[in-house]
PDB file of C-alpha atoms in Angstrom:
ATOM      1  CA  THR A  14     -14.374  -6.051  13.983  1.00 46.00           C
ATOM      2  CA  GLY A  15     -16.084  -2.890  15.160  1.00 53.00           C
ATOM      3  CA  ILE A  16     -15.147  -1.029  11.969  1.00 55.00           C
ATOM      4  CA  GLN A  17     -17.878   0.061   9.627  1.00 55.00           C
ATOM      5  CA  TYR A  18     -16.659   0.021   6.048  1.00 54.00           C
ATOM      6  CA  THR A  19     -18.599   2.713   4.313  1.00 61.00           C
ATOM      7  CA  SER A  20     -17.265   5.146   1.759  1.00 66.00           C
ATOM      8  CA  LYS A  21     -17.375   7.823   4.449  1.00 73.00           C
ATOM      9  CA  SER A  22     -15.343   6.006   7.093  1.00 85.00           C
ATOM     10  CA  ALA A  23     -11.664   6.880   7.412  1.00 88.00           C
ATOM     11  CA  ALA A  24     -10.763   3.177   7.732  1.00 87.00           C
ATOM     12  CA  TYR A  25     -12.419   2.412   4.391  1.00 88.00           C
ATOM     13  CA  ARG A  26     -10.748   5.366   2.653  1.00 90.00           C
ATOM     14  CA  ARG A  27      -7.289   4.359   3.929  1.00 93.00           C
ATOM     15  CA  ARG A  28      -7.694   0.779   2.709  1.00 93.00           C
ATOM     16  CA  LYS A  29      -9.102   1.911  -0.633  1.00 92.00           C
ATOM     17  CA  LEU A  30      -6.147   4.251  -1.129  1.00 94.00           C
ATOM     18  CA  ILE A  31      -3.704   1.362  -0.558  1.00 95.00           C
ATOM     19  CA  LEU A  32      -5.618  -0.901  -2.956  1.00 94.00           C
ATOM     20  CA  ASP A  33      -5.768   1.851  -5.574  1.00 94.00           C
ATOM     21  CA  VAL A  34      -1.978   2.250  -5.415  1.00 95.00           C
ATOM     22  CA  CYS A  35      -1.551  -1.535  -5.704  1.00 94.00           C
ATOM     23  CA  ARG A  36      -3.618  -1.386  -8.892  1.00 95.00           C
ATOM     24  CA  GLY A  37      -1.566   1.492 -10.310  1.00 93.00           C
ATOM     25  CA  LYS A  38      -4.181   4.166  -9.676  1.00 94.00           C
ATOM     26  CA  THR A  39      -1.792   6.748  -8.220  1.00 91.00           C
ATOM     27  CA  GLU A  40      -3.226   9.847  -9.851  1.00 91.00           C
ATOM     28  CA  GLY A  41      -4.214  12.270  -7.098  1.00 91.00           C
ATOM     29  CA  VAL A  42      -2.568  10.154  -4.376  1.00 93.00           C
ATOM     30  CA  THR A  43       0.238  11.857  -2.498  1.00 94.00           C
ATOM     31  CA  ILE A  44       3.182   9.962  -1.059  1.00 96.00           C
ATOM     32  CA  GLU A  45       2.272  11.368   2.354  1.00 96.00           C
ATOM     33  CA  ASP A  46      -1.330  10.114   2.165  1.00 95.00           C
ATOM     34  CA  PHE A  47      -0.125   6.670   1.108  1.00 96.00           C
ATOM     35  CA  GLN A  48       2.426   6.527   3.928  1.00 96.00           C
ATOM     36  CA  THR A  49      -0.184   7.628   6.452  1.00 96.00           C
ATOM     37  CA  ALA A  50      -2.594   4.945   5.226  1.00 96.00           C
ATOM     38  CA  MET A  51       0.120   2.289   5.461  1.00 97.00           C
ATOM     39  CA  LYS A  52       1.008   3.339   9.007  1.00 96.00           C
ATOM     40  CA  LYS A  53      -2.568   3.687  10.251  1.00 95.00           C
ATOM     41  CA  THR A  54      -3.536   0.259   8.883  1.00 95.00           C
ATOM     42  CA  ARG A  55      -0.256  -1.253  10.095  1.00 95.00           C
ATOM     43  CA  THR A  56       0.343  -2.698   6.649  1.00 96.00           C
ATOM     44  CA  GLN A  57       3.808  -4.214   6.389  1.00 96.00           C
ATOM     45  CA  TYR A  58       3.596  -6.105   3.094  1.00 97.00           C
ATOM     46  CA  LEU A  59       1.993  -5.555  -0.296  1.00 97.00           C
ATOM     47  CA  ILE A  60       1.614  -8.235  -2.951  1.00 96.00           C
ATOM     48  CA  VAL A  61       1.061  -6.559  -6.290  1.00 96.00           C
ATOM     49  CA  ASN A  62       0.752  -7.447  -9.943  1.00 95.00           C
ATOM     50  CA  PRO A  63       3.759  -5.791 -11.619  1.00 93.00           C
ATOM     51  CA  ALA A  64       1.670  -5.154 -14.739  1.00 94.00           C
ATOM     52  CA  GLN A  65      -0.611  -2.897 -12.685  1.00 95.00           C
ATOM     53  CA  ALA A  66       1.440  -1.354  -9.878  1.00 94.00           C
ATOM     54  CA  ASP A  67       3.777   1.614 -10.265  1.00 94.00           C
ATOM     55  CA  PRO A  68       7.101   0.446  -8.793  1.00 94.00           C
ATOM     56  CA  SER A  69       8.586   3.948  -8.804  1.00 95.00           C
ATOM     57  CA  PHE A  70       5.709   5.264  -6.663  1.00 96.00           C
ATOM     58  CA  LEU A  71       6.082   2.374  -4.219  1.00 96.00           C
ATOM     59  CA  LYS A  72       9.847   2.895  -3.962  1.00 96.00           C
ATOM     60  CA  VAL A  73       9.564   6.639  -3.353  1.00 96.00           C
ATOM     61  CA  ALA A  74       6.880   5.946  -0.731  1.00 96.00           C
ATOM     62  CA  GLY A  75       9.296   3.753   1.205  1.00 96.00           C
ATOM     63  CA  CYS A  76       8.352   0.285   0.004  1.00 97.00           C
ATOM     64  CA  ARG A  77      11.168  -2.190  -0.640  1.00 96.00           C
ATOM     65  CA  LEU A  78      10.959  -5.014  -3.171  1.00 97.00           C
ATOM     66  CA  VAL A  79      11.434  -8.219  -1.200  1.00 96.00           C
ATOM     67  CA  SER A  80      10.724 -10.890  -3.798  1.00 96.00           C
ATOM     68  CA  GLU A  81       9.149 -11.684  -7.140  1.00 95.00           C
ATOM     69  CA  THR A  82       7.182 -14.894  -7.414  1.00 91.00           C
ATOM     70  CA  ALA A  83       4.427 -16.428  -9.539  1.00 89.00           C
ATOM     71  CA  GLY A  84       3.837 -13.218 -11.466  1.00 92.00           C
ATOM     72  CA  TYR A  85       3.617 -10.992  -8.390  1.00 96.00           C
ATOM     73  CA  CYS A  86       5.963  -8.635  -6.574  1.00 97.00           C
ATOM     74  CA  ILE A  87       6.163  -8.580  -2.796  1.00 97.00           C
ATOM     75  CA  TYR A  88       7.026  -5.277  -1.154  1.00 97.00           C
ATOM     76  CA  SER A  89       7.709  -4.555   2.488  1.00 97.00           C
ATOM     77  CA  TYR A  90       6.979  -1.264   4.193  1.00 96.00           C
ATOM     78  CA  GLY A  91       8.404   0.032   7.445  1.00 88.00           C
ATOM     79  CA  ILE A  92      10.560  -3.039   7.988  1.00 78.00           C
ATOM     80  CA  THR A  93      14.278  -2.500   8.165  1.00 67.00           C
ATOM     81  CA  LYS A  94      16.544  -4.922   6.402  1.00 62.00           C
ATOM     82  CA  GLU A  95      18.502  -6.961   8.900  1.00 57.00           C
ATOM     83  CA  GLY A  96      22.086  -7.528   7.946  1.00 44.00           C
TER      84      GLY A  96
END
């Protein structure tokens, strides 16, 4: 892919930040850093375990709950709801 995933690469740090938030590890993570990581990685959906994730953090960060299925919650980010 041309991306080196080391702990020093920006690509790795962005993806780790998103995964940390999905696992409920939001301490020290700002909304702005999370939003930047989501935009830079072009992440549009997150599938999270509701027992781990912090839904209030995700909501404030701009994620929208799309569905709940099989013990997981699906959130969208940066996608407007078509009406």
